[in-house]
Short mmCIF file of C-alpha atoms and ligand atoms in Angstrom, two decimals:
data_model
loop_
_atom_site.label_atom_id
_atom_site.label_comp_id
_atom_site.label_asym_id
_atom_site.label_seq_id
_atom_site.Cartn_x
_atom_site.Cartn_y
_atom_site.Cartn_z
CA UNK A 179 -63.88 16.99 35.14
CA UNK A 180 -63.67 20.67 34.18
CA UNK A 181 -66.76 20.23 32.04
CA UNK A 182 -68.66 18.77 35.01
CA UNK A 183 -67.63 21.70 37.20
CA UNK A 184 -68.68 24.22 34.53
CA UNK A 185 -72.05 22.53 34.23
CA UNK A 186 -72.46 22.47 38.02
CA UNK A 187 -71.56 26.16 38.13
CA UNK A 188 -74.24 26.96 35.57
CA UNK A 189 -76.82 25.02 37.58
CA UNK A 190 -76.04 26.20 41.14
CA UNK A 191 -77.30 29.56 42.34
CA UNK A 192 -75.92 29.17 45.88
CA UNK A 193 -72.72 27.12 45.65
CA UNK A 194 -70.00 29.15 43.88
CA UNK A 195 -68.11 26.01 42.78
CA UNK A 196 -64.78 27.42 43.98
CA UNK A 197 -61.50 25.99 42.62
CA UNK A 198 -60.91 24.51 46.12
CA UNK A 199 -63.96 23.83 48.29
CA UNK A 200 -62.66 25.35 51.54
CA UNK A 201 -65.56 27.19 53.17
CA UNK A 202 -64.11 30.68 52.74
CA UNK A 203 -66.47 32.17 50.14
CA UNK A 204 -69.62 30.65 51.65
CA UNK A 205 -68.94 31.09 55.37
CA UNK A 206 -72.13 31.31 57.42
CA UNK A 207 -74.36 30.46 54.44
CA UNK A 208 -76.96 27.97 55.68
CA UNK A 209 -79.13 27.36 53.68
CA UNK A 210 -76.23 27.29 51.30
CA UNK A 211 -72.98 25.37 51.43
CA UNK A 212 -71.17 27.10 54.28
CA UNK A 213 -70.13 26.29 57.80
CA UNK A 214 -72.24 27.59 60.69
CA UNK A 215 -71.92 31.25 61.81
CA UNK A 216 -68.30 32.38 61.19
CA UNK A 217 -67.75 29.18 59.17
CA UNK A 218 -64.57 28.50 61.16
CA UNK A 219 -65.17 24.77 61.71
CA UNK A 220 -65.57 24.02 58.00
CA UNK A 221 -62.56 26.20 57.15
CA UNK A 222 -60.45 24.52 59.83
CA UNK A 223 -61.35 21.03 58.52
CA UNK A 224 -59.71 21.93 55.22
CA UNK A 225 -56.80 23.94 56.65
CA UNK A 226 -55.65 21.33 59.17
CA UNK A 227 -55.54 18.65 56.48
CA UNK A 228 -52.88 20.80 54.78
CA UNK A 229 -50.78 20.40 57.94
CA UNK A 230 -50.45 16.65 57.52
CA UNK A 231 -47.58 15.91 55.16
CA UNK A 232 -46.76 12.81 53.15
CA UNK A 233 -43.43 11.05 53.82
CA UNK A 234 -42.09 10.09 50.40
CA UNK A 235 -40.23 6.75 50.34
CA UNK A 236 -40.28 4.73 47.14
CA UNK A 237 -37.80 2.01 48.06
CA UNK A 238 -40.15 -0.95 48.01
CA UNK A 239 -40.92 -4.10 46.07
CA UNK A 240 -42.28 -3.23 42.64
CA UNK A 241 -45.60 -5.08 43.02
CA UNK A 242 -49.18 -4.19 42.19
CA UNK A 243 -50.65 -1.38 44.30
CA UNK A 244 -54.22 -2.10 45.41
CA UNK A 245 -56.36 0.56 47.13
CA UNK A 246 -59.33 -1.77 47.63
CA UNK A 247 -60.75 -2.21 51.10
CA UNK A 248 -63.71 -3.54 53.10
CA UNK A 249 -66.59 -1.87 54.89
CA UNK A 250 -67.81 -4.51 57.31
CA UNK A 251 -67.89 -7.59 55.03
CA UNK A 252 -68.34 -5.67 51.78
CA UNK A 253 -65.40 -5.19 49.43
CA UNK A 254 -65.02 -1.69 47.95
CA UNK A 255 -62.67 -0.41 45.24
CA UNK A 256 -61.27 2.16 47.66
CA UNK A 257 -62.27 3.25 51.19
CA UNK A 258 -63.94 6.43 49.95
CA UNK A 259 -67.69 6.93 50.45
CA UNK A 260 -70.15 9.62 49.43
CA UNK A 261 -71.40 11.48 52.52
CA UNK A 262 -75.14 12.04 53.09
CA UNK A 263 -76.35 15.38 51.75
CA UNK A 264 -79.99 16.45 51.78
CA UNK A 265 -81.70 19.61 50.50
CA UNK A 266 -79.94 19.92 47.15
CA UNK A 267 -82.18 22.72 45.84
CA UNK A 268 -82.08 24.64 49.11
CA UNK A 269 -78.34 24.35 49.67
CA UNK A 270 -76.63 24.15 46.27
CA UNK A 271 -79.43 26.16 44.64
CA UNK A 272 -79.59 23.52 41.89
CA UNK A 273 -82.84 22.49 40.18
CA UNK A 274 -82.41 18.82 41.06
CA UNK A 275 -84.74 16.93 43.38
CA UNK A 276 -83.33 15.00 46.32
CA UNK A 277 -84.79 11.86 44.69
CA UNK A 278 -82.82 12.40 41.50
CA UNK A 279 -79.69 13.29 43.48
CA UNK A 280 -80.02 10.10 45.52
CA UNK A 281 -80.35 7.98 42.37
CA UNK A 282 -77.28 9.60 40.79
CA UNK A 283 -75.10 9.20 43.86
CA UNK A 284 -76.07 5.61 44.69
CA UNK A 285 -75.66 4.43 41.11
CA UNK A 286 -72.53 6.50 40.50
CA UNK A 287 -70.84 5.06 43.57
CA UNK A 288 -71.92 1.53 42.72
CA UNK A 289 -70.39 1.87 39.25
CA UNK A 290 -67.14 3.03 40.88
CA UNK A 291 -67.22 0.04 43.25
CA UNK A 292 -67.97 1.96 46.41
CA UNK A 293 -70.93 3.13 48.51
CA UNK A 294 -73.05 6.22 49.03
CA UNK A 295 -74.78 7.28 52.24
CA UNK A 296 -78.27 8.69 51.68
CA UNK A 297 -80.04 11.48 53.59
CA UNK A 298 -83.14 12.03 55.72
CA UNK A 299 -85.52 14.90 56.45
CA UNK A 300 -88.66 15.98 58.28
CA UNK A 301 -90.95 14.02 55.96
CA UNK A 302 -90.55 10.23 56.40
CA UNK A 303 -90.47 9.89 52.58
CA UNK A 304 -87.09 11.62 52.70
CA UNK A 305 -85.82 8.47 54.43
CA UNK A 306 -87.99 5.79 52.82
CA UNK A 307 -87.46 7.10 49.24
CA UNK A 308 -83.67 6.58 49.37
CA UNK A 309 -84.29 3.24 51.08
CA UNK A 310 -86.28 2.05 48.05
CA UNK A 311 -83.39 3.07 45.80
CA UNK A 312 -80.84 1.23 47.93
CA UNK A 313 -83.08 -1.85 47.89
CA UNK A 314 -83.40 -1.61 44.10
CA UNK A 315 -79.58 -1.75 43.89
CA UNK A 316 -79.51 -4.96 45.92
CA UNK A 317 -78.82 -3.24 49.25
CA UNK A 318 -75.84 -1.33 47.85
CA UNK A 319 -75.95 1.80 50.01
CA UNK A 320 -76.14 3.10 53.55
CA UNK A 321 -79.29 4.81 54.84
CA UNK A 322 -78.86 7.71 57.25
CA UNK A 323 -81.46 8.65 59.87
CA UNK A 324 -81.70 11.83 61.96
CA UNK A 325 -81.88 11.42 65.76
CA UNK A 326 -85.69 11.72 65.87
CA UNK A 327 -87.80 11.19 68.95
CA UNK A 328 -89.13 7.64 69.28
CA UNK A 329 -92.15 7.73 66.90
CA UNK A 330 -89.96 9.09 64.10
CA UNK A 331 -87.39 6.34 64.67
CA UNK A 332 -89.91 3.48 64.91
CA UNK A 333 -91.55 4.47 61.67
CA UNK A 334 -88.23 4.53 59.83
CA UNK A 335 -86.86 1.31 61.34
CA UNK A 336 -90.08 -0.52 60.40
CA UNK A 337 -89.47 0.56 56.80
CA UNK A 338 -85.76 -0.33 57.02
CA UNK A 339 -86.49 -3.89 58.16
CA UNK A 340 -88.37 -4.59 54.95
CA UNK A 341 -85.57 -3.46 52.66
CA UNK A 342 -82.08 -4.60 51.76
CA UNK A 343 -79.51 -2.09 52.99
CA UNK A 344 -75.85 -2.42 53.96
CA UNK A 345 -76.02 -0.47 57.23
CA UNK A 346 -77.85 2.30 59.05
CA UNK A 347 -76.05 5.51 59.96
CA UNK A 348 -77.46 8.09 62.34
CA UNK A 349 -76.14 11.65 62.29
CA UNK A 350 -76.56 12.34 66.00
CA UNK A 351 -74.92 15.75 65.53
CA UNK A 352 -78.17 16.96 63.91
CA UNK A 353 -79.66 17.10 67.43
CA UNK A 354 -79.36 20.87 67.62
CA UNK A 355 -80.49 21.88 64.12
CA UNK A 356 -83.23 24.49 64.73
CA UNK A 357 -85.47 23.45 61.83
CA UNK A 358 -85.47 19.81 62.95
CA UNK A 359 -85.67 20.65 66.65
CA UNK A 360 -89.00 22.37 65.97
CA UNK A 361 -90.58 19.89 63.55
CA UNK A 362 -93.75 17.90 64.38
CA UNK A 363 -91.62 14.97 65.54
CA UNK A 364 -88.41 16.73 66.59
CA UNK A 365 -84.82 15.53 66.82
CA UNK A 366 -83.24 15.18 70.25
CA UNK A 367 -79.97 14.42 72.01
CA UNK A 368 -79.54 10.67 72.33
CA UNK A 369 -78.32 8.93 75.48
CA UNK A 370 -76.17 5.80 75.44
CA UNK A 371 -79.26 3.82 76.50
CA UNK A 372 -81.29 5.15 73.58
CA UNK A 373 -78.52 4.37 71.11
CA UNK A 374 -78.26 0.88 72.58
CA UNK A 375 -82.02 0.44 72.03
CA UNK A 376 -81.64 1.59 68.46
CA UNK A 377 -78.86 -0.94 67.90
CA UNK A 378 -81.09 -3.70 69.28
CA UNK A 379 -83.84 -2.76 66.81
CA UNK A 380 -81.51 -3.36 63.85
CA UNK A 381 -80.52 -6.37 61.81
CA UNK A 382 -77.75 -4.41 60.04
CA UNK A 383 -74.64 -2.62 61.38
CA UNK A 384 -75.13 0.74 63.15
CA UNK A 385 -72.87 3.67 62.25
CA UNK A 386 -72.91 6.67 64.59
CA UNK A 387 -72.00 9.84 62.69
CA UNK A 388 -70.88 12.96 64.54
CA UNK A 389 -68.22 11.87 67.05
CA UNK A 390 -65.52 14.45 67.87
CA UNK A 391 -64.11 13.33 71.26
CA UNK A 392 -62.62 10.25 72.91
CA UNK A 393 -65.51 10.35 75.39
CA UNK A 394 -68.02 10.34 72.53
CA UNK A 395 -66.27 7.36 70.95
CA UNK A 396 -66.41 5.45 74.24
CA UNK A 397 -70.15 6.15 74.49
CA UNK A 398 -70.65 4.85 70.96
CA UNK A 399 -68.75 1.71 72.00
CA UNK A 400 -70.98 1.30 75.07
CA UNK A 401 -74.00 1.56 72.77
CA UNK A 402 -72.49 -1.34 70.78
CA UNK A 403 -72.19 0.68 67.57
CA UNK A 404 -70.38 -1.10 64.76
CA UNK A 405 -68.74 2.07 63.44
CA UNK A 406 -68.41 5.77 64.05
CA UNK A 407 -67.85 8.67 61.70
CA UNK A 408 -65.50 11.24 63.18
CA UNK A 409 -67.46 14.20 61.87
CA UNK A 410 -68.59 17.72 62.68
CA UNK A 411 -71.18 17.64 59.89
CA UNK A 412 -68.86 19.60 57.62
CA UNK A 413 -68.83 22.43 60.18
CA UNK A 414 -72.57 23.00 59.80
CA UNK A 415 -73.73 22.31 63.35
CA UNK A 416 -71.26 24.15 65.62
CA UNK A 417 -68.93 27.11 65.13
CA UNK A 418 -65.39 27.20 66.60
CA UNK A 419 -64.92 23.44 66.62
CA UNK A 420 -61.72 21.48 66.07
CA UNK A 421 -61.01 19.96 62.67
CA UNK A 422 -61.87 16.28 62.33
CA UNK A 423 -58.30 15.39 61.31
CA UNK A 424 -57.03 16.94 64.58
CA UNK A 425 -59.09 14.60 66.77
CA UNK A 426 -58.80 11.47 64.64
CA UNK A 427 -55.65 9.93 66.09
CA UNK A 428 -56.70 10.09 69.73
CA UNK A 429 -60.12 8.65 68.89
CA UNK A 430 -58.52 5.81 66.92
CA UNK A 431 -56.29 5.01 69.92
CA UNK A 432 -59.29 5.04 72.27
CA UNK A 433 -61.33 2.77 70.01
CA UNK A 434 -58.39 0.38 69.68
CA UNK A 435 -59.87 -1.71 66.82
CA UNK A 436 -63.12 -2.39 68.69
CA UNK A 437 -65.19 -0.77 65.92
CA UNK A 438 -64.72 0.73 62.48
CA UNK A 439 -63.61 4.38 62.42
CA UNK A 440 -64.60 6.53 59.45
CA UNK A 441 -64.00 10.27 59.10
CA UNK A 442 -65.25 13.22 57.03
CA UNK A 443 -64.84 16.98 56.75
CA UNK A 444 -62.72 18.81 54.20
CA UNK A 445 -61.36 15.78 52.32
CA UNK A 446 -60.93 16.70 48.67
CA UNK A 447 -58.33 14.41 47.08
CA UNK A 448 -56.91 10.91 47.29
CA UNK A 449 -53.86 12.47 48.97
CA UNK A 450 -56.17 13.75 51.73
CA UNK A 451 -57.71 10.28 52.04
CA UNK A 452 -54.23 8.77 52.43
CA UNK A 453 -53.58 11.11 55.39
CA UNK A 454 -56.66 9.88 57.28
CA UNK A 455 -55.81 6.25 56.60
CA UNK A 456 -52.27 6.82 57.90
CA UNK A 457 -53.70 8.32 61.08
CA UNK A 458 -55.79 5.20 61.61
CA UNK A 459 -59.13 5.76 59.87
CA UNK A 460 -60.72 2.82 58.06
CA UNK A 461 -62.35 5.04 55.45
CA UNK A 462 -63.28 8.58 54.43
CA UNK A 463 -66.60 10.18 53.51
CA UNK A 464 -66.58 13.10 51.07
CA UNK A 465 -69.50 15.53 50.92
CA UNK A 466 -69.69 18.81 49.02
CA UNK A 467 -67.39 18.10 46.00
CA UNK A 468 -69.02 14.73 45.23
CA UNK A 469 -72.39 16.48 45.44
CA UNK A 470 -71.20 18.87 42.75
CA UNK A 471 -70.07 15.93 40.62
CA UNK A 472 -73.62 14.52 40.82
CA UNK A 473 -75.19 17.88 39.96
CA UNK A 474 -72.88 18.68 37.04
CA UNK A 475 -72.17 15.19 35.73
CA UNK A 476 -74.96 12.91 36.91
CA UNK A 477 -74.23 9.31 37.79
CA UNK A 478 -71.18 9.30 35.48
CA UNK A 479 -69.85 12.46 37.14
CA UNK A 480 -69.87 10.71 40.52
CA UNK A 481 -68.19 7.59 39.10
CA UNK A 482 -65.44 9.65 37.47
CA UNK A 483 -64.87 11.75 40.62
CA UNK A 484 -64.45 8.62 42.77
CA UNK A 485 -62.14 7.03 40.18
CA UNK A 486 -59.99 10.18 40.20
CA UNK A 487 -59.74 10.12 44.01
CA UNK A 488 -58.92 6.39 43.90
CA UNK A 489 -56.14 7.03 41.41
CA UNK A 490 -54.72 9.88 43.52
CA UNK A 491 -54.72 7.53 46.49
CA UNK A 492 -53.02 4.80 44.45
CA UNK A 493 -50.34 7.25 43.23
CA UNK A 494 -49.66 8.34 46.81
CA UNK A 495 -49.36 4.67 47.80
CA UNK A 496 -46.71 4.20 45.08
CA UNK A 497 -44.76 7.21 46.35
CA UNK A 498 -44.81 5.93 49.94
CA UNK A 499 -44.05 2.28 49.18
CA UNK A 500 -47.49 0.96 50.16
CA UNK A 501 -48.99 -1.99 48.25
CA UNK A 502 -52.21 -2.34 50.22
CA UNK A 503 -54.40 -0.13 52.39
CA UNK A 504 -53.06 -1.96 55.49
CA UNK A 505 -49.54 -0.80 54.68
CA UNK A 506 -50.62 2.86 55.03
CA UNK A 507 -49.31 3.22 58.56
CA UNK A 508 -48.61 6.14 60.91
CA UNK A 509 -44.97 6.50 59.77
CA UNK A 510 -46.14 7.42 56.25
CA UNK A 511 -47.13 10.96 57.29
CA UNK A 512 -45.81 13.80 59.43
CA UNK A 513 -48.33 15.83 61.43
CA UNK A 514 -47.32 19.50 61.62
CA UNK A 515 -49.98 20.74 64.04
C1 LIG B 833 -75.60 20.89 52.09
C2 LIG B 833 -75.28 19.84 53.07
C3 LIG B 833 -76.28 18.98 53.51
C4 LIG B 833 -75.98 17.95 54.41
N1 LIG B 833 -76.96 17.08 54.80
C5 LIG B 833 -76.66 16.06 55.65
C6 LIG B 833 -77.65 15.11 56.04
O1 LIG B 833 -78.81 15.17 55.64
N2 LIG B 833 -77.27 14.11 56.90
C7 LIG B 833 -75.99 14.00 57.35
O2 LIG B 833 -75.68 13.08 58.10
N3 LIG B 833 -75.05 14.89 56.99
C8 LIG B 833 -75.35 15.90 56.15
N4 LIG B 833 -74.36 16.78 55.78
C9 LIG B 833 -72.99 16.58 56.28
C10 LIG B 833 -72.21 15.63 55.36
O3 LIG B 833 -72.71 14.33 55.42
C11 LIG B 833 -70.71 15.54 55.74
O4 LIG B 833 -70.59 15.25 57.11
C12 LIG B 833 -69.93 16.81 55.41
O5 LIG B 833 -70.47 17.47 54.29
C13 LIG B 833 -68.48 16.43 55.16
O6 LIG B 833 -67.72 17.56 54.88
P1 LIG B 833 -67.28 18.00 53.38
O7 LIG B 833 -68.54 18.45 52.71
O8 LIG B 833 -66.35 19.10 53.65
O9 LIG B 833 -66.67 16.81 52.69
C14 LIG B 833 -74.65 17.80 54.89
C15 LIG B 833 -73.66 18.68 54.43
C16 LIG B 833 -73.94 19.66 53.52
C17 LIG B 833 -72.84 20.54 53.02
#
């Protein structure tokens, strides 16, 4: 992987490719890879994960350890997904088109047995292009749509209906992004009613990305969402927010198995993934570092990065006496915050 990182470093003029991607060097850099303003939300995502500790206990039956899981009805090699990232040239400063990036990430994840989320942007092609790629892979991917006003949504859902895709995610926390708020068809805050309407327009599961409170989770439930992503957009939409790992457990309790709960923000290793699973998440999205793997190593870079994370997760399962993902329960970690 060092070679991939070196290559990514040579290609990126904005991302510094730090030894640990923690938001410190790039704080406030948007465009760029940082968190918004002081960068504190991104930094906190990473720091608070360090305050969840693994409870080592190896006294267990010596059976096979299997990190495979399901997203809805689809089996994946491990519950780790590539988060949607758009604007590769603008943010990483890498000479790679979003189209090429999308191809690398979808194919790289498929080869590793798991799924990538794709991005969206002001131009409808930024949504429909990735959709074509997902369709080409037999529906192996999750399209992500910004919370556009109605005409922007209708256009994209019409396109979605004609393609094979595993699910639709919508990053509702993009509602305040200045660039999108002032585009020809702008983004907007979505009410429960509007999200319900969106759900009714779909023939695939709806994932609402950008939930940080119990109240938000309850509203997603009212809208009949199939899943949420506990996410603060990697700290890029609001300064001085809590870390996602801090709010996960209470949201999981509120949801009480009525929908799938995913999480992202600051996850870097399979050990980090284990922590979220122990606190009740069904899966973890990883953003910035997997993006670097795609830039520096192409499709193969993504596959290798996911395999490494899967192996780290599997090793942590061995050290905690877990044979399956379902055995990763609350007692396997200690929360120190
Ligand atoms: C450069 C950049 C671009 C992003 N673009 C999108 C996007 O288009 N849609 C979206 O839902 N999230 C987007 N995100 C947020 C990620 O999907 C994810 O929530 C976040 O990066 C997770 O944190 P991590 O990078 O620390 O793993 C973006 C994040 C970054 C860093």
